[in-house]
Short mmCIF file of C-alpha atoms in Angstrom, two decimals:
data_model
loop_
_atom_site.label_atom_id
_atom_site.label_comp_id
_atom_site.label_asym_id
_atom_site.label_seq_id
_atom_site.Cartn_x
_atom_site.Cartn_y
_atom_site.Cartn_z
CA MET A 136 20.23 -4.80 -4.54
CA ASN A 137 18.64 -1.60 -6.70
CA THR A 138 15.16 -0.74 -5.03
CA ILE A 139 12.59 1.81 -6.69
CA GLY A 140 9.52 2.67 -5.10
CA VAL A 141 6.44 3.55 -7.13
CA ILE A 142 3.34 5.52 -5.47
CA PRO A 143 0.24 4.89 -7.99
CA ALA A 144 -1.85 7.76 -8.28
CA ARG A 145 -5.55 7.96 -10.00
CA PHE A 146 -7.28 11.20 -10.26
CA ALA A 147 -11.10 9.24 -10.91
CA SER A 148 -11.53 7.79 -7.55
CA THR A 149 -14.89 6.31 -7.45
CA ARG A 150 -15.40 6.82 -3.98
CA PHE A 151 -13.17 10.20 -3.58
CA PRO A 152 -12.77 11.88 -6.81
CA GLY A 153 -9.71 14.10 -7.08
CA LYS A 154 -8.12 12.37 -3.90
CA PRO A 155 -4.31 13.17 -4.77
CA LEU A 156 -4.84 16.66 -5.17
CA VAL A 157 -7.30 17.19 -2.08
CA LYS A 158 -5.21 19.60 0.41
CA ILE A 159 -4.20 18.58 3.96
CA LEU A 160 -3.03 21.22 6.34
CA GLY A 161 -1.96 23.16 3.49
CA LYS A 162 -0.05 19.86 0.95
CA THR A 163 -1.71 17.73 -1.33
CA LEU A 164 -2.23 14.08 -0.56
CA ILE A 165 0.13 12.88 -2.84
CA GLU A 166 2.98 15.61 -1.98
CA ARG A 167 2.44 14.34 1.90
CA VAL A 168 2.69 10.60 0.68
CA TYR A 169 5.73 11.20 -1.71
CA LYS A 170 7.61 13.21 0.83
CA ARG A 171 7.34 10.55 3.87
CA ALA A 172 8.53 7.90 1.59
CA GLU A 173 11.64 9.61 -0.04
CA ARG A 174 12.90 9.71 4.10
CA SER A 175 13.14 5.85 3.21
CA SER A 176 16.23 4.10 2.17
CA LEU A 177 14.61 3.85 -1.75
CA GLN A 178 16.93 4.71 -4.14
CA ARG A 179 14.78 5.92 -6.41
CA LEU A 180 10.86 7.27 -6.25
CA LEU A 181 8.29 7.94 -8.68
CA VAL A 182 4.80 8.53 -9.26
CA ALA A 183 3.00 6.55 -11.76
CA THR A 184 -0.35 8.38 -12.69
CA ASP A 185 -2.79 8.75 -15.93
CA ASP A 186 -4.10 12.28 -15.15
CA THR A 187 -1.72 15.41 -16.10
CA ARG A 188 -3.09 17.59 -13.18
CA ILE A 189 -1.05 15.19 -11.25
CA VAL A 190 2.13 15.07 -13.06
CA ASP A 191 1.83 18.94 -12.79
CA GLU A 192 1.73 18.83 -8.86
CA VAL A 193 4.17 15.97 -8.83
CA LEU A 194 6.74 18.31 -10.71
CA SER A 195 5.34 21.52 -8.70
CA PHE A 196 7.23 19.99 -5.44
CA GLY A 197 10.43 18.65 -7.21
CA GLY A 198 9.13 14.70 -7.33
CA ASN A 199 9.85 12.42 -10.14
CA VAL A 200 6.54 11.49 -11.82
CA VAL A 201 5.22 9.16 -14.75
CA LEU A 202 2.41 9.70 -16.77
CA THR A 203 0.74 6.25 -17.75
CA GLY A 204 -1.86 5.14 -19.70
CA GLU A 205 -5.35 4.39 -18.18
CA HIS A 206 -5.40 1.22 -15.93
CA THR A 207 -7.52 -1.07 -14.08
CA SER A 208 -5.28 -1.64 -11.22
CA GLY A 209 -2.42 0.20 -9.39
CA THR A 210 -0.05 -2.51 -10.09
CA ASP A 211 -0.45 -2.15 -13.89
CA ARG A 212 0.32 1.17 -13.52
CA VAL A 213 3.34 0.34 -11.52
CA VAL A 214 4.84 -1.79 -14.59
CA GLU A 215 4.16 0.53 -17.15
CA ALA A 216 6.27 3.22 -14.92
CA LEU A 217 9.32 0.47 -14.29
CA GLU A 218 9.58 0.79 -18.29
CA GLY A 219 13.10 1.42 -18.49
CA GLU A 220 14.05 1.22 -15.00
CA LYS A 221 16.68 -1.26 -13.59
CA CYS A 222 15.75 -2.49 -10.55
CA ASP A 223 15.87 -5.73 -8.11
CA ILE A 224 13.31 -5.13 -5.88
CA VAL A 225 9.92 -2.79 -6.45
CA ILE A 226 7.78 -1.01 -3.32
CA ASN A 227 4.47 -0.16 -4.47
CA ILE A 228 3.28 2.36 -1.80
CA GLN A 229 -0.09 3.50 -1.43
CA GLY A 230 -1.26 6.74 -2.89
CA ASP A 231 -3.80 7.64 0.06
CA GLU A 232 -1.31 6.93 3.08
CA PRO A 233 -0.20 10.35 4.22
CA LEU A 234 0.91 9.14 7.44
CA ILE A 235 3.17 6.38 6.04
CA LYS A 236 6.34 5.86 8.00
CA PRO A 237 9.80 5.48 6.30
CA GLU A 238 10.86 2.74 8.65
CA VAL A 239 7.89 0.66 7.44
CA ILE A 240 9.13 1.24 3.89
CA ASP A 241 12.90 0.19 5.25
CA THR A 242 11.19 -2.74 6.74
CA ILE A 243 9.87 -4.71 4.02
CA ILE A 244 13.35 -3.43 2.11
CA LYS A 245 15.48 -4.91 4.86
CA TYR A 246 13.31 -8.12 4.81
CA MET A 247 13.23 -8.92 1.04
CA GLN A 248 17.13 -7.98 1.07
CA GLU A 249 17.67 -10.32 3.77
CA ASN A 250 14.94 -12.86 2.57
CA ARG A 251 16.09 -13.30 -1.14
CA GLN A 252 13.61 -16.49 -2.01
CA VAL A 253 10.79 -13.87 -1.04
CA GLU A 254 8.81 -12.95 -3.89
CA VAL A 255 6.12 -10.75 -2.03
CA ALA A 256 6.32 -9.11 1.20
CA THR A 257 3.80 -6.50 2.77
CA VAL A 258 2.98 -5.65 6.49
CA ALA A 259 0.19 -5.84 8.83
CA SER A 260 -0.43 -3.83 12.63
CA ILE A 261 -2.52 -4.89 15.43
CA ILE A 262 -5.60 -3.38 15.59
CA ASN A 263 -6.24 -1.18 18.26
CA GLN A 264 -9.54 0.49 17.75
CA ILE A 265 -12.58 -2.04 18.10
CA GLU A 266 -14.68 -0.24 15.27
CA GLU A 267 -12.26 -1.07 12.66
CA ILE A 268 -12.61 -4.80 13.03
CA ASP A 269 -16.00 -5.05 11.53
CA ASP A 270 -15.27 -1.91 9.11
CA PRO A 271 -15.38 -3.08 5.40
CA ASN A 272 -12.62 -0.24 4.54
CA VAL A 273 -10.20 -1.80 6.70
CA VAL A 274 -8.87 -4.98 5.08
CA LYS A 275 -7.71 -7.89 8.17
CA VAL A 276 -5.18 -10.67 7.68
CA VAL A 277 -4.30 -13.92 9.26
CA SER A 278 -1.20 -15.65 8.64
CA SER A 279 0.36 -18.78 9.27
CA LYS A 280 3.50 -19.27 12.45
CA LYS A 281 5.83 -18.96 9.15
CA GLY A 282 4.66 -15.30 8.80
CA LYS A 283 2.71 -15.97 5.31
CA ALA A 284 -0.47 -14.61 4.81
CA LEU A 285 -3.33 -16.89 4.67
CA TYR A 286 -6.31 -15.17 3.81
CA PHE A 287 -6.98 -11.29 3.51
CA SER A 288 -10.64 -9.89 4.04
CA ARG A 289 -12.85 -7.21 4.08
CA SER A 290 -14.92 -9.22 6.88
CA THR A 291 -14.16 -9.72 10.39
CA ILE A 292 -11.08 -12.47 10.42
CA PRO A 293 -10.82 -14.33 12.52
CA PHE A 294 -14.04 -14.42 14.05
CA ARG A 295 -14.55 -12.21 17.06
CA ARG A 296 -15.32 -14.60 19.99
CA ASP A 297 -13.86 -12.80 22.66
CA SER A 298 -12.02 -9.65 23.47
CA ASN A 299 -9.01 -11.60 23.99
CA THR A 300 -8.83 -12.35 19.92
CA LEU A 301 -6.14 -10.30 18.00
CA HIS A 302 -7.09 -8.93 14.83
CA TYR A 303 -4.28 -7.68 12.43
CA LYS A 304 -4.39 -4.79 9.97
CA HIS A 305 -2.88 -5.18 6.53
CA ILE A 306 -0.93 -1.70 5.69
CA GLY A 307 -1.42 -1.60 1.76
CA ILE A 308 2.05 -1.45 0.84
CA TYR A 309 4.09 -4.38 -1.29
CA GLY A 310 7.36 -5.87 -1.81
CA TYR A 311 7.75 -7.42 -4.86
CA ARG A 312 10.94 -9.22 -7.09
CA ARG A 313 10.71 -7.16 -10.29
CA ASP A 314 10.36 -10.56 -12.30
CA PHE A 315 7.51 -12.01 -10.26
CA LEU A 316 5.84 -8.69 -10.80
CA ASN A 317 5.96 -9.00 -14.33
CA GLU A 318 4.41 -12.46 -13.96
CA PHE A 319 1.80 -11.20 -11.84
CA ILE A 320 0.04 -8.58 -14.39
CA LYS A 321 0.13 -11.78 -16.78
CA MET A 322 -2.68 -13.50 -14.26
CA PRO A 323 -6.01 -12.57 -14.68
CA PRO A 324 -8.11 -11.35 -11.99
CA SER A 325 -9.30 -14.46 -9.58
CA PRO A 326 -12.70 -15.35 -7.73
CA LEU A 327 -11.75 -14.37 -4.50
CA GLU A 328 -9.82 -11.11 -5.60
CA ASN A 329 -13.67 -10.29 -7.30
CA ALA A 330 -15.73 -11.11 -4.41
CA GLU A 331 -13.30 -8.80 -1.77
CA SER A 332 -12.08 -6.71 -4.36
CA LEU A 333 -8.56 -7.24 -3.12
CA GLU A 334 -5.94 -7.73 -5.72
CA GLN A 335 -3.58 -9.42 -3.47
CA LEU A 336 -6.17 -12.55 -3.10
CA ARG A 337 -4.91 -12.95 -6.81
CA ILE A 338 -1.44 -14.04 -5.53
CA LEU A 339 -2.64 -16.55 -2.93
CA GLU A 340 -5.13 -18.18 -5.27
CA ASN A 341 -2.35 -18.96 -7.79
CA GLY A 342 -0.26 -20.55 -4.95
CA PHE A 343 2.16 -17.91 -4.16
CA ASP A 344 3.30 -17.04 -0.81
CA ILE A 345 2.77 -13.30 0.94
CA HIS A 346 5.08 -12.83 3.67
CA ILE A 347 3.77 -10.67 6.57
CA SER A 348 6.39 -8.69 8.92
CA VAL A 349 3.92 -7.05 11.92
CA VAL A 350 4.80 -3.31 12.44
CA ASP A 351 3.92 -0.31 14.88
CA TYR A 352 2.10 1.47 13.02
CA GLU A 353 -1.61 3.01 13.44
CA SER A 354 -2.38 3.65 9.84
CA ILE A 355 -5.23 6.58 8.31
CA GLY A 356 -6.15 5.96 4.79
CA VAL A 357 -7.86 8.55 3.43
CA ASP A 358 -10.95 7.02 1.54
CA LEU A 359 -13.56 9.20 1.99
CA PRO A 360 -13.83 12.95 2.56
CA GLU A 361 -14.58 12.44 6.24
CA ASP A 362 -11.04 10.66 6.77
CA ILE A 363 -8.99 14.21 5.62
CA CYS A 364 -9.94 15.62 9.44
CA LYS A 365 -8.55 12.17 10.89
CA VAL A 366 -5.54 12.69 9.09
CA GLU A 367 -4.73 16.34 9.86
CA ASN A 368 -5.57 15.57 13.26
CA ALA A 369 -2.62 12.85 13.97
CA LEU A 370 -0.08 15.33 11.71
CA ILE A 371 -0.93 17.53 14.39
CA ARG A 372 -0.26 15.33 17.12
CA GLU A 373 3.24 13.91 15.22
CA GLY A 374 4.20 18.00 14.84
CA ASP A 375 4.23 17.75 11.08
CA VAL A 376 2.16 20.39 9.84
#
Protein backbone atom coordinates (compact mmCIF):
# COMPACT_ATOMS: atom_id res chain seq x y z
CA MET A 1 0.00 0.00 0.00
CA ASN A 2 1.24 3.44 -0.95
CA THR A 3 1.88 5.54 2.16
CA ILE A 4 2.47 9.30 2.27
CA GLY A 5 3.48 11.35 5.29
CA VAL A 6 2.40 14.98 5.58
CA ILE A 7 3.73 17.50 8.11
CA PRO A 8 1.37 20.49 8.44
CA ALA A 9 3.33 23.62 9.39
CA ARG A 10 1.77 26.99 10.16
CA PHE A 11 3.82 30.12 10.77
CA ALA A 12 1.19 32.08 12.71
CA SER A 13 0.96 29.92 15.82
CA THR A 14 -1.07 31.67 18.51
CA ARG A 15 1.22 30.75 21.40
CA PHE A 16 4.51 30.63 19.49
CA PRO A 17 4.56 32.63 16.22
CA GLY A 18 7.16 31.45 13.72
CA LYS A 19 7.62 28.18 15.56
CA PRO A 20 8.53 26.00 12.52
CA LEU A 21 11.53 28.24 11.81
CA VAL A 22 12.89 28.46 15.35
CA LYS A 23 16.44 27.11 15.62
CA ILE A 24 17.15 24.05 17.76
CA LEU A 25 20.89 23.44 18.05
CA GLY A 26 21.46 25.13 14.72
CA LYS A 27 18.63 23.50 12.73
CA THR A 28 15.07 24.67 12.36
CA LEU A 29 12.25 22.82 14.06
CA ILE A 30 10.69 21.86 10.72
CA GLU A 31 13.99 20.43 9.46
CA ARG A 32 14.43 18.30 12.59
CA VAL A 33 10.91 16.88 12.28
CA TYR A 34 11.35 16.23 8.55
CA LYS A 35 14.75 14.55 8.85
CA ARG A 36 13.45 12.22 11.57
CA ALA A 37 10.31 11.34 9.62
CA GLU A 38 12.13 10.57 6.39
CA ARG A 39 14.06 7.80 8.14
CA SER A 40 10.80 5.85 8.45
CA SER A 41 9.31 3.52 5.82
CA LEU A 42 7.15 6.27 4.32
CA GLN A 43 7.24 6.19 0.53
CA ARG A 44 6.84 9.95 0.23
CA LEU A 45 7.03 12.85 2.67
CA LEU A 46 5.63 16.39 2.30
CA VAL A 47 5.44 19.56 4.34
CA ALA A 48 2.13 21.42 3.93
CA THR A 49 2.31 25.13 4.74
CA ASP A 50 0.64 28.43 3.91
CA ASP A 51 3.80 30.50 4.37
CA THR A 52 6.48 31.09 1.74
CA ARG A 53 9.17 31.44 4.44
CA ILE A 54 8.56 27.84 5.46
CA VAL A 55 8.52 26.80 1.80
CA ASP A 56 11.95 28.35 1.31
CA GLU A 57 13.32 26.67 4.43
CA VAL A 58 12.10 23.19 3.44
CA LEU A 59 13.53 23.57 -0.06
CA SER A 60 16.85 24.71 1.44
CA PHE A 61 17.38 21.34 3.15
CA GLY A 62 16.11 19.31 0.19
CA GLY A 63 12.61 18.51 1.45
CA ASN A 64 9.32 18.29 -0.41
CA VAL A 65 6.82 21.04 0.31
CA VAL A 66 3.37 22.16 -0.87
CA LEU A 67 2.10 25.73 -0.50
CA THR A 68 -1.54 25.60 0.58
CA GLY A 69 -4.25 28.14 1.27
CA GLU A 70 -5.22 29.21 4.77
CA HIS A 71 -7.03 26.58 6.85
CA THR A 72 -8.55 26.37 10.31
CA SER A 73 -7.01 22.95 10.99
CA GLY A 74 -3.90 21.00 10.12
CA THR A 75 -6.03 18.15 8.74
CA ASP A 76 -7.64 20.44 6.15
CA ARG A 77 -4.15 21.55 5.15
CA VAL A 78 -3.07 17.92 4.79
CA VAL A 79 -5.98 17.13 2.47
CA GLU A 80 -5.20 20.06 0.20
CA ALA A 81 -1.54 19.03 0.04
CA LEU A 82 -2.61 15.55 -1.11
CA GLU A 83 -4.37 16.82 -4.24
CA GLY A 84 -2.90 14.93 -7.18
CA GLU A 85 -1.10 12.44 -4.92
CA LYS A 86 -1.91 8.73 -5.11
CA CYS A 87 -1.90 6.95 -1.78
CA ASP A 88 -3.83 4.48 0.36
CA ILE A 89 -2.58 5.52 3.81
CA VAL A 90 -1.87 9.06 5.01
CA ILE A 91 0.30 9.71 8.06
CA ASN A 92 -0.30 13.12 9.63
CA ILE A 93 2.90 14.03 11.50
CA GLN A 94 2.84 16.97 13.90
CA GLY A 95 5.33 19.68 13.00
CA ASP A 96 6.22 20.37 16.64
CA GLU A 97 7.61 16.92 17.54
CA PRO A 98 11.36 17.21 16.80
CA LEU A 99 12.13 14.02 18.75
CA ILE A 100 9.71 11.84 16.78
CA LYS A 101 11.12 8.36 16.29
CA PRO A 102 10.91 6.75 12.84
CA GLU A 103 9.85 3.56 14.65
CA VAL A 104 6.74 5.32 15.95
CA ILE A 105 5.70 6.25 12.41
CA ASP A 106 6.39 2.70 11.28
CA THR A 107 4.23 1.32 14.10
CA ILE A 108 1.19 3.09 12.65
CA ILE A 109 2.03 2.13 9.06
CA LYS A 110 2.43 -1.54 9.97
CA TYR A 111 -0.76 -1.56 12.06
CA MET A 112 -2.82 -0.15 9.20
CA GLN A 113 -1.26 -2.48 6.66
CA GLU A 114 -2.07 -5.51 8.83
CA ASN A 115 -5.57 -4.31 9.81
CA ARG A 116 -7.20 -3.12 6.62
CA GLN A 117 -10.55 -2.43 8.28
CA VAL A 118 -8.96 0.25 10.49
CA GLU A 119 -9.75 3.77 9.29
CA VAL A 120 -7.82 5.78 11.90
CA ALA A 121 -4.85 4.81 14.06
CA THR A 122 -2.61 6.70 16.45
CA VAL A 123 -0.18 6.05 19.32
CA ALA A 124 0.18 6.77 23.02
CA SER A 125 2.84 6.28 25.68
CA ILE A 126 2.80 5.81 29.44
CA ILE A 127 3.24 9.08 31.32
CA ASN A 128 6.30 8.87 33.55
CA GLN A 129 6.56 12.52 34.56
CA ILE A 130 4.05 13.29 37.33
CA GLU A 131 3.75 16.94 36.34
CA GLU A 132 2.47 15.96 32.89
CA ILE A 133 -0.62 14.26 34.32
CA ASP A 134 -2.23 17.58 35.24
CA ASP A 135 -0.70 19.61 32.42
CA PRO A 136 -3.43 20.74 29.95
CA ASN A 137 -0.83 20.94 27.18
CA VAL A 138 -0.34 17.16 27.51
CA VAL A 139 -3.30 15.35 25.97
CA LYS A 140 -4.36 12.22 27.82
CA VAL A 141 -6.21 9.23 26.35
CA VAL A 142 -8.10 6.29 27.79
CA SER A 143 -8.86 3.24 25.66
CA SER A 144 -10.81 -0.01 25.72
CA LYS A 145 -9.37 -3.50 26.19
CA LYS A 146 -9.51 -3.83 22.40
CA GLY A 147 -7.25 -0.81 21.98
CA LYS A 148 -9.89 1.65 20.81
CA ALA A 149 -9.87 5.18 22.18
CA LEU A 150 -12.69 5.95 24.60
CA TYR A 151 -11.81 9.62 25.11
CA PHE A 152 -9.06 12.22 24.77
CA SER A 153 -8.76 15.12 27.20
CA ARG A 154 -6.55 17.91 28.40
CA SER A 155 -7.83 17.09 31.88
CA THR A 156 -6.51 14.23 33.98
CA ILE A 157 -8.14 10.99 32.82
CA PRO A 158 -8.66 8.68 34.56
CA PHE A 159 -8.96 10.42 37.92
CA ARG A 160 -5.67 10.07 39.85
CA ARG A 161 -6.94 8.25 42.94
CA ASP A 162 -3.60 6.64 43.81
CA SER A 163 -0.05 6.29 42.52
CA ASN A 164 -0.79 2.93 40.86
CA THR A 165 -3.08 4.43 38.24
CA LEU A 166 -1.53 4.44 34.76
CA HIS A 167 -2.00 7.50 32.57
CA TYR A 168 -1.34 7.59 28.86
CA LYS A 169 -0.13 10.53 26.83
CA HIS A 170 -1.46 10.85 23.30
CA ILE A 171 1.27 11.31 20.71
CA GLY A 172 -0.04 13.64 18.01
CA ILE A 173 0.48 11.48 14.94
CA TYR A 174 -2.33 9.86 12.97
CA GLY A 175 -2.74 7.27 10.27
CA TYR A 176 -5.79 7.65 8.02
CA ARG A 177 -7.23 5.75 5.11
CA ARG A 178 -7.28 8.24 2.26
CA ASP A 179 -11.03 7.78 1.69
CA PHE A 180 -11.85 8.32 5.38
CA LEU A 181 -9.73 11.46 5.52
CA ASN A 182 -11.73 12.96 2.65
CA GLU A 183 -14.95 12.24 4.57
CA PHE A 184 -13.60 13.51 7.89
CA ILE A 185 -12.99 17.05 6.67
CA LYS A 186 -16.64 17.27 5.59
CA MET A 187 -17.79 16.72 9.19
CA PRO A 188 -18.53 19.96 11.06
CA PRO A 189 -16.59 20.64 14.28
CA SER A 190 -18.26 18.83 17.17
CA PRO A 191 -19.18 20.07 20.69
CA LEU A 192 -16.53 18.04 22.52
CA GLU A 193 -13.92 19.03 19.95
CA ASN A 194 -14.70 22.69 20.59
CA ALA A 195 -14.72 22.22 24.36
CA GLU A 196 -11.31 20.51 24.49
CA SER A 197 -9.82 22.02 21.33
CA LEU A 198 -8.99 18.49 20.19
CA GLU A 199 -9.83 17.68 16.59
CA GLN A 200 -9.75 13.89 17.12
CA LEU A 201 -12.87 14.09 19.28
CA ARG A 202 -14.84 14.87 16.12
CA ILE A 203 -14.08 11.34 14.96
CA LEU A 204 -15.33 9.76 18.18
CA GLU A 205 -18.43 11.96 18.34
CA ASN A 206 -19.37 10.85 14.84
CA GLY A 207 -19.21 7.19 15.89
CA PHE A 208 -15.89 6.16 14.32
CA ASP A 209 -13.08 4.28 16.05
CA ILE A 210 -9.53 5.46 16.68
CA HIS A 211 -7.17 2.55 17.29
CA ILE A 212 -4.38 3.09 19.83
CA SER A 213 -0.96 1.44 19.85
CA VAL A 214 1.18 1.94 22.96
CA VAL A 215 4.80 2.80 22.16
CA ASP A 216 7.96 3.45 24.15
CA TYR A 217 8.50 7.10 23.31
CA GLU A 218 9.13 10.04 25.61
CA SER A 219 7.83 12.91 23.50
CA ILE A 220 8.65 16.56 24.08
CA GLY A 221 6.52 18.75 21.86
CA VAL A 222 7.40 22.39 21.22
CA ASP A 223 4.34 24.31 22.40
CA LEU A 224 6.08 27.31 23.99
CA PRO A 225 9.51 28.97 23.69
CA GLU A 226 10.63 27.44 26.99
CA ASP A 227 10.24 23.95 25.48
CA ILE A 228 13.25 24.56 23.21
CA CYS A 229 15.70 24.06 26.07
CA LYS A 230 14.06 20.75 27.00
CA VAL A 231 14.33 19.50 23.41
CA GLU A 232 17.95 20.61 23.09
CA ASN A 233 18.89 18.76 26.27
CA ALA A 234 17.15 15.62 24.98
CA LEU A 235 18.94 15.87 21.62
CA ILE A 236 22.30 16.24 23.37
CA ARG A 237 21.57 13.13 25.45
CA GLU A 238 20.76 11.27 22.22
CA GLY A 239 23.87 12.60 20.51
CA ASP A 240 21.75 14.14 17.76
CA VAL A 241 23.35 17.56 17.47
